[in-house]
Coordinates of C-alpha atoms in Angstrom, one line a residue:
M1 CA 40.1 191.4 71.5
S2 CA 38.9 190.5 75.1
V3 CA 41.5 189.9 77.8
N4 CA 40.7 187.8 80.6
P5 CA 42.0 189.2 83.9
V6 CA 44.7 187.6 85.8
P7 CA 43.4 186.3 89.1
I8 CA 45.1 188.0 92.0
T9 CA 45.7 186.0 95.4
A10 CA 46.0 188.3 98.2
P11 CA 48.6 187.5 100.9
E12 CA 47.4 186.6 104.4
V13 CA 46.0 189.7 106.2
F14 CA 47.7 190.0 109.5
N15 CA 48.1 193.0 111.8
A16 CA 50.3 192.9 114.9
A17 CA 48.1 195.3 116.8
D18 CA 45.1 193.0 116.2
Y19 CA 47.2 189.9 117.2
L20 CA 48.5 191.7 120.4
V21 CA 45.6 193.4 121.8
Y22 CA 42.3 193.2 120.0
R23 CA 42.4 189.4 119.8
R24 CA 42.7 189.3 123.5
V25 CA 39.4 191.2 123.8
A26 CA 37.7 189.1 121.3
E27 CA 38.7 185.9 123.2
G28 CA 37.4 187.2 126.5
D29 CA 40.5 188.6 128.1
G30 CA 39.2 192.3 128.3
N31 CA 39.1 192.4 132.1
R32 CA 42.6 190.8 132.6
V33 CA 45.4 193.1 133.7
A34 CA 47.5 194.0 130.7
L35 CA 49.8 196.7 132.1
V36 CA 50.9 197.6 135.7
H37 CA 53.0 201.0 136.0
P38 CA 53.5 203.6 138.4
G39 CA 50.2 205.3 137.7
G40 CA 48.1 202.2 138.3
Q41 CA 47.0 199.4 136.0
H42 CA 45.2 198.9 132.7
S43 CA 43.0 196.1 131.5
Y44 CA 43.2 194.7 127.9
A45 CA 39.9 196.4 127.2
A46 CA 41.3 199.8 128.3
V47 CA 44.6 199.3 126.5
A48 CA 42.5 198.4 123.2
E49 CA 40.5 201.6 123.7
Q50 CA 43.6 203.7 124.1
V51 CA 45.2 202.0 121.0
R52 CA 42.2 202.8 118.8
A53 CA 42.0 206.4 120.0
A54 CA 45.8 206.7 119.3
A55 CA 45.4 205.3 115.9
A56 CA 42.7 207.6 115.0
G57 CA 44.5 210.6 116.4
L58 CA 47.5 209.6 114.3
A59 CA 45.3 209.3 111.3
A60 CA 43.9 212.8 111.9
L61 CA 47.4 214.2 111.8
G62 CA 47.8 212.7 108.3
V63 CA 49.8 209.5 109.1
R64 CA 49.5 207.0 106.3
P65 CA 50.2 203.3 106.0
E66 CA 54.0 202.7 105.9
E67 CA 54.8 206.1 107.0
R68 CA 57.1 206.4 110.2
V69 CA 56.0 207.3 113.6
M70 CA 59.0 207.9 116.0
F71 CA 58.8 207.4 119.8
F72 CA 61.3 209.0 122.0
A73 CA 59.7 208.3 125.3
S74 CA 60.0 206.5 128.5
D75 CA 58.2 203.2 129.2
S76 CA 54.5 203.9 129.9
A77 CA 50.9 202.9 129.0
E78 CA 50.9 205.8 126.6
L79 CA 54.0 204.5 124.8
V80 CA 52.4 201.1 124.5
A81 CA 49.2 202.5 123.0
G82 CA 51.4 204.7 120.6
L83 CA 53.5 201.7 119.2
L84 CA 50.3 199.7 118.8
G85 CA 48.2 202.5 117.3
A86 CA 50.8 203.1 114.7
M87 CA 50.8 199.4 113.8
H88 CA 46.9 199.5 113.8
L89 CA 47.1 202.1 111.0
G90 CA 49.6 200.1 109.1
A91 CA 52.2 202.7 110.0
V92 CA 55.8 202.0 111.0
A93 CA 56.5 202.4 114.7
V94 CA 60.0 203.4 115.4
P95 CA 61.0 203.5 119.1
V96 CA 64.5 205.0 119.7
S97 CA 66.9 205.2 122.6
T98 CA 66.0 207.8 125.1
M99 CA 69.8 208.1 125.8
L100 CA 70.3 209.9 122.5
T101 CA 71.6 213.4 122.3
A102 CA 69.6 216.1 120.4
E103 CA 72.0 215.8 117.5
D104 CA 71.6 212.1 117.4
L105 CA 67.8 212.4 117.5
A106 CA 67.9 214.9 114.7
G107 CA 70.0 212.5 112.6
L108 CA 67.5 209.8 113.2
L109 CA 64.5 211.9 112.3
L110 CA 66.2 212.9 109.0
D111 CA 67.2 209.3 108.4
S112 CA 63.9 207.8 108.9
R113 CA 61.9 210.5 107.5
A114 CA 59.5 210.3 110.4
R115 CA 56.0 211.9 110.0
V116 CA 55.3 212.3 113.7
L117 CA 57.4 212.2 116.8
V118 CA 56.0 211.2 120.1
T119 CA 58.0 212.1 123.3
S120 CA 57.5 212.4 127.0
A121 CA 58.2 215.0 129.6
E122 CA 61.6 213.9 130.5
F123 CA 63.0 214.5 127.0
V124 CA 61.4 217.5 125.6
D125 CA 64.5 219.5 126.3
A126 CA 66.3 217.3 123.8
V127 CA 63.5 217.2 121.4
R128 CA 63.2 221.0 121.0
P129 CA 66.8 221.5 119.5
A130 CA 66.6 218.3 117.7
V131 CA 63.6 219.4 115.8
A132 CA 65.0 222.7 115.2
T133 CA 68.1 221.2 113.7
L134 CA 65.9 219.0 111.5
V135 CA 63.8 221.9 110.3
A136 CA 67.0 224.0 109.5
A137 CA 68.6 221.0 107.6
R138 CA 65.5 220.3 105.5
A139 CA 65.4 223.9 104.2
G140 CA 68.0 223.0 101.7
L141 CA 66.6 219.4 101.3
A142 CA 63.2 219.7 100.2
A143 CA 63.2 216.6 98.2
L144 CA 63.2 214.5 101.5
A145 CA 59.3 215.1 102.0
P146 CA 57.3 213.6 103.6
D147 CA 59.2 214.7 106.8
L148 CA 58.1 215.6 110.4
A149 CA 54.7 217.2 110.4
A150 CA 54.0 217.3 114.3
V151 CA 55.3 216.6 117.7
V152 CA 53.0 214.8 120.3
T153 CA 54.1 215.2 124.1
I154 CA 53.1 212.9 126.9
G155 CA 52.9 214.7 130.1
A156 CA 54.4 218.0 128.9
T157 CA 53.1 221.3 127.5
P158 CA 53.5 221.2 123.7
D159 CA 55.1 224.6 123.1
Q160 CA 58.3 226.1 121.7
F161 CA 58.8 223.4 119.0
A162 CA 59.7 224.3 115.4
V163 CA 56.9 222.3 113.9
P164 CA 53.1 222.1 115.2
A165 CA 52.9 220.3 118.4
L166 CA 49.9 218.7 120.6
A167 CA 49.6 216.9 124.0
W168 CA 49.0 213.2 124.0
S169 CA 45.5 214.0 125.6
E170 CA 44.7 216.1 122.6
L171 CA 45.7 213.4 120.2
L172 CA 43.4 211.0 121.9
I173 CA 40.5 213.4 122.1
G174 CA 41.0 214.1 118.3
G175 CA 40.7 210.2 117.8
I176 CA 37.7 209.6 120.1
G177 CA 34.7 208.6 117.9
T178 CA 36.7 208.8 114.7
A179 CA 36.7 205.7 112.7
A180 CA 40.1 204.3 112.1
P181 CA 39.8 200.6 111.0
V182 CA 42.6 198.2 111.6
Y183 CA 44.6 198.4 108.4
P184 CA 44.5 194.9 106.5
S185 CA 48.3 194.7 106.5
W186 CA 50.0 191.6 105.4
A187 CA 52.3 189.4 107.5
D188 CA 55.1 190.8 105.3
S189 CA 54.1 194.4 105.7
P190 CA 56.5 196.7 107.6
A191 CA 55.5 197.2 111.3
L192 CA 58.5 198.1 113.3
W193 CA 61.9 199.6 112.8
L194 CA 64.6 199.2 115.3
Y195 CA 67.9 201.2 115.2
T196 CA 71.0 199.3 116.0
S197 CA 73.2 200.7 118.8
G198 CA 75.8 202.1 116.5
T199 CA 78.7 201.3 118.8
T200 CA 81.1 200.9 115.8
G201 CA 79.4 202.9 113.2
S202 CA 76.3 205.1 112.4
P203 CA 73.0 203.7 113.6
K204 CA 70.9 201.9 110.9
A205 CA 67.2 200.9 111.1
A206 CA 66.5 197.1 110.9
M207 CA 63.1 196.7 109.3
H208 CA 60.7 194.2 110.8
R209 CA 57.4 192.8 109.5
H210 CA 54.1 192.2 111.1
G211 CA 54.5 188.6 111.0
S212 CA 57.9 188.6 112.8
I213 CA 56.2 189.8 116.0
R214 CA 53.9 186.7 115.9
Y215 CA 56.9 184.4 115.2
V216 CA 59.1 185.5 118.2
C217 CA 56.0 185.1 120.4
E218 CA 55.4 181.5 119.1
T219 CA 59.0 180.5 119.4
Y220 CA 61.1 181.9 122.2
G221 CA 58.1 183.4 124.1
Q222 CA 56.1 180.1 124.2
Q223 CA 58.4 177.3 123.5
V224 CA 61.5 178.5 125.7
L225 CA 59.8 180.9 128.3
G226 CA 56.6 178.9 128.5
I227 CA 54.9 182.1 129.2
R228 CA 51.2 181.7 130.3
P229 CA 48.3 184.1 131.1
E230 CA 49.1 184.0 134.9
D231 CA 52.6 185.5 134.4
R232 CA 53.8 189.0 135.1
C233 CA 56.9 190.2 133.1
F234 CA 59.4 192.8 134.3
S235 CA 62.2 193.8 132.1
V236 CA 65.3 195.9 132.9
A237 CA 65.6 196.5 129.2
K238 CA 63.2 199.2 128.0
L239 CA 60.7 199.1 125.2
F240 CA 62.9 200.8 122.7
F241 CA 65.2 197.8 122.7
A242 CA 64.4 194.6 120.7
Y243 CA 65.0 192.6 123.8
G244 CA 62.9 194.9 125.8
I245 CA 59.8 195.2 123.5
G246 CA 59.7 191.3 123.4
N247 CA 59.7 191.1 127.1
S248 CA 57.4 193.9 128.0
L249 CA 54.9 193.9 125.1
F250 CA 55.0 191.0 122.6
F251 CA 55.3 188.1 124.9
P252 CA 52.8 189.0 127.6
F253 CA 50.2 190.4 125.1
S254 CA 50.5 187.3 123.0
V255 CA 48.9 185.1 125.8
G256 CA 47.1 187.6 127.9
A257 CA 49.7 188.1 130.6
A258 CA 50.7 191.3 132.4
A259 CA 53.6 193.5 131.8
V260 CA 55.1 195.6 134.6
L261 CA 56.5 198.9 133.4
E262 CA 58.9 201.2 135.1
P263 CA 60.0 204.4 133.5
G264 CA 63.0 205.2 135.8
R265 CA 66.6 204.3 135.2
P266 CA 67.1 200.8 136.7
T267 CA 69.1 200.6 139.7
P268 CA 69.1 197.6 142.0
E269 CA 67.3 199.5 144.8
L270 CA 64.5 200.7 142.3
V271 CA 64.2 197.3 140.7
A272 CA 64.1 195.6 144.0
E273 CA 61.2 197.9 145.1
V274 CA 59.2 197.3 142.0
V275 CA 59.8 193.6 142.3
R276 CA 58.5 193.6 145.8
R277 CA 55.5 195.6 145.0
H278 CA 54.2 193.9 141.8
R279 CA 55.7 190.3 142.2
P280 CA 56.7 189.6 138.6
T281 CA 57.1 185.8 137.7
L282 CA 59.4 186.4 134.7
F283 CA 62.5 188.7 135.1
F284 CA 64.5 189.9 132.3
G285 CA 68.0 191.5 132.7
V286 CA 71.4 191.8 131.2
P287 CA 74.7 190.4 132.6
T288 CA 75.9 194.0 133.8
F289 CA 72.7 194.4 135.8
Y290 CA 72.7 191.0 137.1
S291 CA 76.3 191.8 138.3
A292 CA 75.0 195.0 140.0
L293 CA 72.3 193.1 141.9
L294 CA 74.8 190.8 143.2
A295 CA 77.1 193.6 144.4
S296 CA 74.2 195.3 146.0
S297 CA 72.7 194.8 149.5
I298 CA 69.1 194.1 148.5
P299 CA 67.5 191.3 150.5
D300 CA 68.1 187.8 149.3
E301 CA 64.3 187.1 149.3
T302 CA 63.6 190.0 146.9
F303 CA 63.0 187.7 143.9
A304 CA 61.1 185.0 145.8
G305 CA 58.1 185.2 143.4
V306 CA 60.3 185.0 140.4
R307 CA 60.0 181.5 138.6
Q308 CA 62.2 182.2 135.7
G309 CA 64.9 184.8 134.7
A310 CA 66.4 185.6 131.3
S311 CA 69.5 187.4 130.0
A312 CA 70.8 188.6 126.7
G313 CA 72.7 191.5 125.3
E314 CA 76.1 189.9 126.1
P315 CA 77.1 186.6 127.5
L316 CA 76.2 185.7 131.1
P317 CA 79.4 184.3 132.7
A318 CA 79.0 180.9 134.5
T319 CA 79.8 182.4 137.8
L320 CA 77.1 185.1 137.6
F321 CA 74.5 182.3 136.7
S322 CA 75.6 180.3 139.9
R323 CA 75.5 183.3 142.1
M324 CA 72.2 184.5 141.0
R325 CA 70.7 181.1 141.4
D326 CA 72.5 180.6 144.9
R327 CA 71.6 184.0 146.3
F328 CA 68.3 184.9 144.8
G329 CA 66.9 181.5 144.2
F330 CA 66.0 181.6 140.4
E331 CA 67.5 180.4 137.3
V332 CA 68.7 182.7 134.6
L333 CA 68.4 181.5 131.0
D334 CA 71.3 182.9 129.0
G335 CA 70.8 183.5 125.3
I336 CA 71.8 185.6 122.3
G337 CA 69.5 187.6 120.0
S338 CA 70.1 190.7 117.9
T339 CA 68.1 193.8 116.7
E340 CA 68.2 192.1 113.2
A341 CA 66.5 189.0 114.5
L342 CA 64.0 190.9 116.7
H343 CA 64.7 188.6 119.8
I344 CA 66.6 185.7 121.0
F345 CA 67.4 182.8 118.7
L346 CA 69.8 180.8 120.8
S347 CA 69.0 180.0 124.3
N348 CA 69.4 177.8 127.3
V349 CA 66.0 176.1 128.4
P350 CA 64.5 175.7 131.8
G351 CA 66.1 172.9 133.9
A352 CA 68.9 172.1 131.3
V353 CA 71.2 175.2 131.5
R354 CA 74.8 174.7 130.6
P355 CA 76.5 177.7 132.5
G356 CA 78.6 179.9 130.4
S357 CA 77.0 179.0 127.1
S358 CA 74.2 180.4 125.0
G359 CA 72.4 177.2 124.8
S360 CA 71.0 175.6 121.6
P361 CA 68.9 177.0 118.8
V362 CA 65.4 178.2 119.8
P363 CA 62.8 176.1 117.9
G364 CA 62.2 177.7 114.6
Y365 CA 65.7 178.8 114.1
A366 CA 68.8 177.2 112.5
V367 CA 72.4 178.3 113.0
Q368 CA 75.7 177.6 111.3
L369 CA 79.4 178.3 112.0
R370 CA 81.4 179.2 109.1
D371 CA 85.1 179.5 108.6
E372 CA 86.2 183.2 108.4
L373 CA 88.5 182.7 105.6
D374 CA 86.8 180.5 103.0
G375 CA 83.1 180.5 104.3
S376 CA 82.8 176.7 104.6
V377 CA 80.5 175.3 107.2
I378 CA 82.2 174.1 110.3
S379 CA 80.9 170.6 111.6
E380 CA 83.3 169.7 114.1
T381 CA 83.1 170.8 117.9
D382 CA 85.3 173.1 119.7
R383 CA 86.4 174.9 116.6
P384 CA 85.7 178.7 116.5
G385 CA 83.6 180.0 113.6
A386 CA 81.4 183.0 112.4
L387 CA 77.9 182.6 113.6
Y388 CA 75.0 182.7 111.0
V389 CA 71.2 182.3 111.9
S390 CA 68.3 181.6 109.9
G391 CA 64.6 182.2 110.9
E392 CA 61.5 183.9 110.0
S393 CA 61.8 186.9 112.3
L394 CA 65.0 188.2 110.6
A395 CA 64.6 191.7 109.3
S396 CA 64.0 192.3 105.7
G397 CA 67.1 194.6 105.7
Y398 CA 68.3 197.9 106.7
W399 CA 66.6 201.2 105.7
C400 CA 68.4 202.8 102.8
R401 CA 71.7 200.8 103.5
A402 CA 71.8 198.6 100.4
E403 CA 75.5 197.6 100.7
T404 CA 75.5 197.0 104.3
T405 CA 72.2 194.8 104.0
R406 CA 74.0 192.8 101.2
R407 CA 76.9 192.0 103.6
A408 CA 74.8 191.0 106.6
F409 CA 71.8 189.3 105.0
Q410 CA 72.9 186.5 102.7
G411 CA 70.0 184.6 101.4
E412 CA 68.0 183.1 104.1
W413 CA 71.2 183.7 106.6
L414 CA 72.1 186.7 108.7
R415 CA 75.8 187.1 109.5
T416 CA 75.6 188.0 113.2
G417 CA 79.4 189.3 113.6
D418 CA 79.8 186.9 116.6
T419 CA 82.4 184.2 116.9
Y420 CA 81.2 180.9 118.4
Q421 CA 82.1 177.4 118.9
R422 CA 79.8 174.3 119.3
N423 CA 80.2 172.1 122.3
A424 CA 80.1 168.4 122.5
D425 CA 76.6 168.6 124.1
G426 CA 75.2 170.6 121.1
S427 CA 75.3 174.0 123.0
Y428 CA 77.1 176.9 121.7
S429 CA 79.6 179.1 123.6
Y430 CA 80.4 182.8 122.7
L431 CA 84.0 183.8 122.1
G432 CA 83.7 187.3 121.1
R433 CA 82.8 189.6 118.3
S434 CA 84.5 188.6 115.1
D435 CA 87.0 191.3 115.5
D436 CA 87.4 191.0 119.3
M437 CA 89.4 187.7 119.2
I438 CA 93.0 188.2 120.3
K439 CA 96.0 186.3 118.7
A440 CA 98.7 186.1 121.3
G441 CA 101.9 184.3 120.6
G442 CA 100.3 182.9 117.4
I443 CA 97.2 181.4 119.3
W444 CA 93.7 182.7 119.3
V445 CA 92.5 183.9 122.8
S446 CA 88.7 184.5 123.5
P447 CA 88.3 187.6 125.7
T448 CA 85.2 186.1 127.2
E449 CA 87.1 183.2 128.6
V450 CA 89.7 185.5 130.4
E451 CA 86.8 187.7 131.7
A452 CA 85.0 184.6 133.0
R453 CA 88.0 183.7 135.0
L454 CA 88.4 187.2 136.4
L455 CA 84.6 187.3 137.4
E456 CA 85.2 184.3 139.7
H457 CA 87.3 186.4 141.9
P458 CA 84.9 187.7 144.7
D459 CA 86.1 191.3 144.5
V460 CA 85.7 191.7 140.7
V461 CA 82.4 193.3 139.5
E462 CA 83.0 193.9 135.9
V463 CA 85.7 193.2 133.4
A464 CA 86.9 193.9 129.8
V465 CA 89.7 192.1 128.1
V466 CA 91.0 193.5 124.9
G467 CA 94.3 193.1 122.8
V468 CA 96.8 195.9 123.5
P469 CA 100.1 196.1 121.4
D470 CA 103.2 195.6 123.4
Q471 CA 106.6 197.2 122.8
A472 CA 107.1 195.0 119.7
G473 CA 103.7 195.8 118.3
L474 CA 102.3 192.4 119.2
D475 CA 98.8 192.2 120.7
K476 CA 98.6 190.8 124.2
P477 CA 95.6 190.3 126.6
V478 CA 95.1 193.2 129.0
A479 CA 92.1 193.4 131.4
A480 CA 90.3 196.5 132.5
V481 CA 88.7 195.5 135.9
V482 CA 86.1 197.2 138.2
V483 CA 86.1 196.0 141.7
R484 CA 83.7 196.3 144.4
S485 CA 83.7 199.4 146.6
G486 CA 86.2 199.0 149.5
A487 CA 88.0 196.0 148.0
G488 CA 91.7 195.9 148.7
V489 CA 92.5 193.6 145.8
G490 CA 95.5 194.7 143.7
E491 CA 96.3 194.4 139.9
D492 CA 99.2 191.9 140.6
E493 CA 96.9 189.7 142.7
L494 CA 94.5 189.5 139.9
V495 CA 97.1 188.5 137.3
E496 CA 98.2 185.7 139.7
F497 CA 94.5 184.7 140.0
C498 CA 94.4 184.3 136.3
R499 CA 97.6 182.4 136.2
A500 CA 96.2 179.8 138.5
G501 CA 93.0 179.1 136.3
L502 CA 94.2 179.8 132.7
A503 CA 96.7 178.5 130.3
A504 CA 99.9 180.8 130.2
F505 CA 99.0 182.1 126.7
K506 CA 95.5 183.2 127.8
R507 CA 96.4 185.1 131.0
P508 CA 96.3 188.8 130.9
R509 CA 99.7 190.3 130.6
R510 CA 98.4 193.2 132.7
V511 CA 95.3 194.1 134.8
L512 CA 94.3 197.7 135.1
L513 CA 91.9 198.8 137.8
V514 CA 89.4 201.4 136.3
E515 CA 86.3 203.1 137.9
A516 CA 83.9 202.3 135.1
L517 CA 83.6 200.5 131.7
P518 CA 81.8 202.3 128.7
K519 CA 78.6 200.8 127.7
T520 CA 76.0 201.2 125.0
A521 CA 72.3 202.1 125.7
T522 CA 71.6 198.3 125.9
G523 CA 74.2 197.8 128.5
K524 CA 76.7 196.1 126.2
L525 CA 80.3 196.7 126.6
R526 CA 81.8 199.2 124.2
R527 CA 85.1 197.2 123.9
Y528 CA 86.6 199.2 121.1
L529 CA 86.5 202.3 123.5
V530 CA 88.4 200.3 126.1
R531 CA 90.9 199.1 123.5
A532 CA 91.4 202.6 122.3
S533 CA 91.9 204.0 125.8
L534 CA 94.4 201.4 127.0
T535 CA 96.4 201.4 123.8
S536 CA 96.7 205.2 124.2
G537 CA 97.7 204.9 127.9
Q538 CA 94.5 206.5 129.0
V539 CA 92.2 205.2 131.9
L540 CA 88.3 205.0 132.2
A541 CA 86.5 207.2 134.7
P542 CA 82.8 207.0 135.6
E543 CA 80.2 206.8 132.7
G544 CA 83.0 205.6 130.6
R545 CA 84.8 208.9 130.1
V546 CA 88.4 208.8 129.1
V547 CA 90.9 210.8 131.2
S548 CA 94.6 211.2 131.2
G549 CA 96.7 208.3 131.9
R550 CA 98.2 207.8 135.4

């Protein structure tokens, strides 16, 4: 008996490397500047050539579609070529934080089962013990293959590794003249994994699709930023962050604009020098860095060429928005995104900023506020609720974290873990993480509201408000404050400053002056460390270290 074959309809073929770089060359942008960096600049044609060679070199190492290539490297043209080269092959690019310890890196290599690790000269001393640890661990875990087969070094001699290693230049030479066609991935094929910061638990990889990259470019990039080919983008956040990879790769390459890359640790002085030299038109920062800029002595005209600023990672207080605009002359669009959503999904828009809010949903996204107890959707304004978001850029889940995936991804919705309220004008205001809200005297207090008041004081640089149990075991708001160098303001004065601008139940019961606040690699406040240290009577020293109480 003959059987008629069932017709197969193939999904849309879409590869993010083709969308971001080869499309630019095909549309006549080959001679346009794509990357500006300390070593010079690269055109789109030059980047395309490097991406093809990197893809062929990775293929020669045995990398196959959907296998992972991890990147532990500083921002550079080589990193861009490597990320896109992996996507070209249909492999999964996994950029990770360069602030990881050797032990942390070994854990992510084991978790991801990466086939190749690419690193740069600054980090080889951490990579060598990490690879050695991995090799030792896998001796009793042979079932975890495929596992790390090679290390590729950018700007460093590839020696003394526990696995085969080669230099980036050797990788490219091995790929030159070798056919490595663009893999016919689908829009839903895996392209990119981004590990969450893991501030309250072990890091987990959010898995993103090729199509999600196009989606964030066509929503936030084009409809909020209004990015155009003449723009130059400079991001304080690095390429291994979800925020940074959008700012410095996805958005500019989607329209033929240029990205300014700086591998060094961002300080106000270094950033000011880069801005003066390369004249970016779009500047991306985080609230902590904007605060540092305002506390610095860099010239007020430094950002004269910037037409638009953006902020994410944590809420931008209204006072920082006003001070940035008044001193440096550009407007900062505050928004909220997440690693799981790939980029910003709630944002203010140019010319219509509501200071102190995260703005409104980015076109293409929907948000809901839900009651924490019964899950019902909150429709009224000024009522706190758990924030949920829906949109096509949401991750498909967490790698090998089934239970965690089920809790966070609920149908088309992602539970963000943030508490928000909707304002009368349709904008949304951040109230804290769901477990950060403080119930003082039976009334909920938002830490961010108290922090915003303290930041209005001219001597306050940074602040964190947490709930600390009093003698009766009841939580009361307590503020840890970093003041500007040389300031003579005292703790009692800051309490009185809050008393004058906040309802009595919201004011901090104590203000403690500290030297620094602990942060994640993305610059977000590690509030749980502040809470733990203040609860135990300890204080915070530089780099967020905890030392004995005084």
